[in-house]
Amino acid sequence: MSAKSTIERLTEVIEDVLDVEDLVLTPATTAEDVEGWDSLAHVRIVIAAEEEFGVRFTTHEVAALKSVGGVVDLIHSKL
Amino acid sequence: MSIKTLTTQHRVVEFLHRSIEEMPFYNGDLSDRIATFILRYLDECGSDLKTAFGVYERFIADFNGDIKAFTETGKYPAALKPQPDLDRASYDMVLLLSCLVSPHRYRMMSLIYEQTRASDDAVFVGCGPGLEIDLVAEKFDQAHAFDLSLGSAPQALMPNVLFYEEYFPSPRLTTGSDAIYLIELLEHLDDPLPILRDCTAFLRPGGRIYMTTATNLPQFDHLYNFAPDHSGFLTDLEAMGLIVVLNVEIPHVYQSGDIEAKNHFIVAQKDDYKDGS
């Protein structure tokens, strides 16, 4: 599975959680770059990503996430 | 009922509480007590967890905006904009849920739960929905609770507590007390010292005031910002004849900005000698 396909799937997850369309994410994108991605949206995104990719994150892993690339890397580490 | 009864009803609440389970101050019995109270409270109000969390989410979204404004201006929302229209029931839901999903609020409850000494009676000033009372009421023969705006739920859930919808001190209660709780109250006042003087006067010798302060917490209804260095405030307490026996700093962490926000949980005991002199 390529990083790009994971980003595409993650983008759809985030679009769904934030109820937005045509979101453009890169590995360098952070929560601050995306309107509506606040602390509670972050938790919803993490939970939705867990369901989408069939993985489980610890709270320490989630707290350490700084960018979309970090989320993608974390997902890959669990697949 | 237990914490699992509640968290299995809401995935986000479960996730957020999971982070608290990893904290050194986590207490399973306390989580069960808080969760049970919340579920009983929501049931009494005819509400449910999903509705309550929706209210909580909107509150946090507003708070994140207030953190940003505070970062830019150094001012609390009360000095910048009109008060939001938040009814008592909604506010109570936010207060209650935050105790299970916000580490600093949970820590505050854990300190109340662990530090309360058994005694004859206690007074809770600004009791809100009453969770703090429920956590420790069994340690007192009689608990009195004051709030300017009381819903019906606290009285229904705690029939043995005497509730007063009025200011404290009150001519209806003049017996003095062994314990007074000022939890998340002082920051809502223009000046915290007058109520502390009243409480100290009401306190019996050797009795304790359990209080919290708030620093850099731009909540819509906060008026007083305690200086990061509490030394001046602690000196004021000593001047009233209070001895500080516990002072715990409770830092906050927000994704929306590092504003060095914190609470202090302070226990101050009335000096027996000064009272008798």
XYZ file of C-alpha atoms in Angstrom:
356
model
C 0.000 0.000 0.000
C 1.543 3.341 -1.029
C 1.695 6.443 1.128
C -0.394 8.242 -1.472
C -3.280 5.811 -1.289
C -3.219 6.047 2.471
C -3.323 9.831 2.224
C -6.240 9.608 -0.162
C -8.172 7.390 2.195
C -7.219 9.546 5.170
C -8.330 12.640 3.268
C -11.745 11.092 2.751
C -11.916 10.249 6.455
C -11.072 13.826 7.418
C -13.475 15.305 4.857
C -16.204 13.155 6.318
C -15.439 14.112 9.931
C -15.089 17.829 9.189
C -17.958 17.785 6.671
C -15.902 19.485 3.952
C -15.134 18.666 0.326
C -12.075 18.820 -1.909
C -9.619 18.899 0.962
C -6.007 18.867 -0.223
C -3.647 17.267 2.268
C 0.096 16.707 2.023
C 2.387 14.966 4.501
C 3.330 18.399 5.846
C -0.261 19.480 6.522
C -0.999 20.129 10.192
C -4.265 20.567 12.073
C -3.687 24.320 12.164
C -3.756 24.364 8.349
C -7.281 22.943 8.178
C -10.278 24.946 9.333
C -12.353 23.112 11.918
C -9.601 20.653 12.877
C -9.679 21.442 16.571
C -8.930 19.206 19.540
C -12.242 17.340 19.494
C -12.255 17.018 15.701
C -8.782 15.532 16.090
C -10.173 12.801 18.317
C -13.004 12.127 15.884
C -10.513 11.886 13.026
C -8.354 9.452 14.980
C -11.342 7.270 15.826
C -12.588 7.336 12.225
C -9.081 6.489 10.993
C -8.929 3.554 13.401
C -12.135 2.227 11.876
C -11.112 2.925 8.271
C -7.726 1.214 8.545
C -8.599 -1.405 11.145
C -5.911 -0.261 13.557
C -5.819 0.986 17.155
C -3.788 3.942 18.405
C -2.604 4.590 21.934
C -3.214 8.007 23.441
C 0.557 8.579 23.574
C 0.796 7.935 19.839
C -2.066 10.316 19.158
C -0.574 13.023 21.371
C 2.699 12.791 19.455
C 1.093 13.307 16.034
C 2.146 16.607 14.463
C 1.188 16.294 10.796
C -0.748 14.275 8.246
C 2.521 12.576 7.330
C 2.835 11.473 10.947
C -0.633 9.959 10.836
C 0.183 8.132 7.605
C 3.449 6.794 9.036
C 1.676 5.653 12.180
C -0.988 3.855 10.151
C 1.677 2.156 8.031
C 3.504 1.010 11.162
C 0.385 -0.862 12.243
C -0.622 -2.462 8.938
C -23.365 1.595 36.924
C -19.692 2.094 36.139
C -17.433 4.090 33.888
C -17.792 1.375 31.247
C -21.570 1.809 31.295
C -20.983 5.369 30.165
C -18.003 5.058 27.825
C -19.554 2.222 25.850
C -22.309 4.684 24.924
C -19.970 7.178 23.262
C -16.775 6.436 21.348
C -15.255 9.916 21.681
C -15.867 10.030 25.421
C -14.314 6.561 25.688
C -11.248 7.703 23.767
C -10.810 10.861 25.828
C -11.253 9.023 29.112
C -8.668 6.466 27.967
C -6.035 9.216 28.179
C -7.049 9.879 31.789
C -6.706 6.190 32.624
C -3.011 6.535 31.833
C -2.530 9.387 34.312
C -0.831 8.661 37.651
C -3.802 10.064 39.557
C -6.355 7.809 37.854
C -8.770 6.191 40.278
C -11.228 3.602 38.994
C -13.618 4.063 41.903
C -13.675 7.803 41.247
C -14.410 7.282 37.551
C -17.278 4.962 38.463
C -18.653 7.544 40.890
C -18.430 10.377 38.346
C -19.927 8.304 35.543
C -22.786 7.127 37.737
C -23.591 10.689 38.780
C -23.508 11.930 35.185
C -25.819 9.184 33.929
C -28.239 9.743 36.805
C -28.095 13.517 36.236
C -28.796 13.217 32.504
C -31.642 10.825 33.189
C -33.100 13.214 35.758
C -32.909 16.022 33.194
C -34.454 13.884 30.438
C -31.259 14.127 28.410
C -28.679 11.642 27.156
C -24.954 11.354 26.618
C -25.045 12.108 22.897
C -26.948 15.350 23.471
C -24.678 16.330 26.351
C -21.552 15.717 24.325
C -22.938 17.828 21.497
C -23.303 20.705 23.965
C -19.776 20.037 25.203
C -18.382 20.128 21.648
C -19.957 23.503 20.934
C -18.622 24.833 24.226
C -15.098 23.662 23.396
C -15.292 25.184 19.918
C -16.166 28.555 21.497
C -13.455 28.101 24.113
C -10.854 27.447 21.425
C -11.833 30.777 19.868
C -11.521 32.441 23.256
C -8.049 30.949 23.724
C -7.014 32.469 20.399
C -8.418 35.875 21.391
C -6.707 35.650 24.777
C -3.405 34.866 23.078
C -3.789 37.957 20.905
C -5.149 40.403 23.489
C -4.331 39.052 26.942
C -7.969 39.694 27.874
C -10.721 37.366 29.022
C -13.881 37.060 26.863
C -15.970 38.989 29.396
C -13.894 42.059 28.515
C -14.133 41.492 24.769
C -17.648 40.419 23.837
C -21.184 39.822 25.141
C -21.820 36.711 27.214
C -23.058 33.720 25.192
C -26.574 32.484 25.747
C -25.842 29.261 27.636
C -28.635 27.939 29.842
C -28.017 26.334 33.234
C -28.729 22.766 32.087
C -26.321 23.019 29.160
C -23.625 24.565 31.305
C -24.050 21.785 33.845
C -23.643 19.158 31.137
C -20.354 20.768 30.106
C -19.138 20.904 33.697
C -20.029 17.285 34.330
C -18.704 15.748 31.133
C -15.441 17.649 31.390
C -14.737 15.767 34.618
C -14.408 12.556 32.621
C -12.720 13.808 29.455
C -10.495 16.654 30.599
C -7.426 15.659 32.678
C -7.300 18.884 34.699
C -10.968 18.639 35.655
C -10.544 14.981 36.575
C -7.497 15.867 38.675
C -9.541 18.473 40.525
C -12.208 15.893 41.339
C -9.569 13.382 42.437
C -8.094 15.904 44.864
C -11.499 16.671 46.350
C -12.205 12.952 46.600
C -8.879 12.134 48.257
C -8.267 15.172 50.423
C -11.655 15.648 52.077
C -11.617 14.940 55.832
C -14.658 13.548 57.554
C -16.357 16.080 59.831
C -19.738 17.145 61.143
C -20.844 19.316 58.254
C -19.800 21.058 55.071
C -20.870 24.003 52.949
C -20.508 24.010 49.162
C -20.603 27.512 47.706
C -21.413 27.782 43.989
C -22.213 24.076 43.856
C -23.423 23.932 40.223
C -24.717 20.477 39.297
C -23.358 19.085 42.563
C -20.920 16.379 41.513
C -18.380 17.471 44.141
C -21.021 17.120 46.836
C -21.954 13.630 45.680
C -18.309 12.544 45.776
C -17.784 13.442 49.438
C -21.201 13.955 51.069
C -20.954 10.616 52.872
C -18.100 12.063 54.947
C -20.404 14.636 56.555
C -23.411 14.389 58.824
C -24.935 17.305 56.928
C -24.030 19.038 53.676
C -25.323 22.491 52.721
C -25.106 23.680 49.114
C -25.447 27.215 47.775
C -25.841 28.391 44.197
C -27.563 31.401 42.668
C -29.067 29.182 39.977
C -30.085 25.680 40.981
C -31.789 23.208 38.701
C -34.075 20.558 40.156
C -31.690 17.680 39.442
C -29.181 18.164 42.285
C -31.920 18.140 44.914
C -33.597 15.124 43.329
C -30.326 13.191 43.204
C -29.150 14.185 46.686
C -32.237 14.434 48.905
C -30.175 14.535 52.104
C -28.331 17.698 51.085
C -29.838 21.053 52.053
C -29.849 23.370 49.030
C -30.073 27.166 49.106
C -30.665 29.170 45.930
C -29.084 32.322 47.293
C -25.836 34.020 48.192
C -23.534 32.673 50.869
C -23.306 33.667 53.696
C -27.013 33.528 54.433
C -29.047 34.419 57.517
C -30.656 30.981 57.114
C -27.378 29.259 58.017
C -25.479 30.681 60.963
C -24.120 27.614 62.749
C -20.623 27.689 61.301
C -19.006 24.770 59.514
C -15.999 22.443 59.570
C -15.493 22.485 55.814
C -16.254 24.968 53.064
C -15.824 24.234 49.366
C -15.136 26.987 46.850
C -14.544 24.880 43.757
C -14.247 26.781 40.481
C -15.927 29.762 42.059
C -13.309 32.418 42.845
C -12.416 33.140 39.199
C -16.062 34.071 38.572
C -15.808 37.034 40.957
C -14.354 40.490 40.456
C -12.457 40.075 43.712
C -12.060 36.691 45.449
C -11.058 38.081 48.840
C -14.445 39.224 50.282
C -16.044 35.766 49.963
C -12.911 34.217 51.449
C -13.148 36.552 54.436
C -16.820 35.607 54.864
C -15.968 31.911 54.655
C -13.126 32.246 57.131
C -15.423 33.996 59.580
C -17.989 31.205 59.147
C -15.441 28.429 59.542
C -15.060 26.787 62.939
C -11.562 26.759 64.466
C -9.499 24.051 62.795
C -11.970 23.866 59.910
C -10.823 23.847 56.300
C -11.575 25.690 53.099
C -11.102 23.633 49.936
C -10.693 26.008 47.025
C -9.493 26.244 43.462
C -8.031 29.146 41.540
C -7.662 29.660 37.795
C -4.819 31.302 35.887
C -4.976 32.181 32.174
C -8.263 30.399 31.657
C -10.286 32.512 29.219
C -13.671 30.926 29.812
C -16.585 33.189 28.903
C -17.692 33.746 32.509
C -14.311 34.115 34.192
C -13.603 37.556 35.575
C -10.565 37.230 37.826
C -7.234 35.967 36.521
C -5.022 34.743 39.357
C -1.374 35.705 38.990
C 0.814 32.749 37.943
C 2.828 33.243 41.095
C 0.256 32.726 43.841
C 2.475 34.191 46.567
C 0.371 37.349 46.973
C -2.823 35.331 47.219
C -1.290 32.935 49.740
C -0.165 35.918 51.819
C -3.747 37.206 51.735
C -4.985 33.843 53.023
C -2.465 33.896 55.861
C -3.538 37.412 56.781
C -7.085 36.094 57.198
C -5.860 33.552 59.743
C -5.688 30.622 57.328
C -2.814 28.157 57.151
C -2.268 26.635 53.719
C -1.896 22.887 54.237
C -2.007 21.857 50.569
C -1.324 23.713 47.324
C -1.337 21.598 44.150
C -0.736 23.104 40.720
C -2.859 21.559 37.952
C -1.518 22.516 34.519
C -3.698 22.540 31.414
C -2.692 21.454 27.917
C -4.556 22.832 24.911
C -3.961 22.002 21.272
C -5.251 25.438 20.283
C -2.449 27.298 22.028
C -0.015 27.250 24.915
C -1.406 29.898 27.236
C 0.189 28.512 30.413
C -3.232 27.900 31.887
C -3.559 26.182 35.233
C -5.617 25.680 38.336
C -4.418 25.464 41.875
C -6.170 23.239 44.382
C -5.628 24.761 47.801
C -6.636 23.536 51.237
C -6.426 26.186 53.956
C -7.107 25.552 57.627
C -8.396 28.092 60.091
C -5.799 28.822 62.704
C -7.189 27.657 66.060
C -4.923 29.947 68.064
C -5.801 33.133 66.214
C -9.483 32.320 66.398
C -9.285 31.982 70.160
C -7.093 35.021 70.723
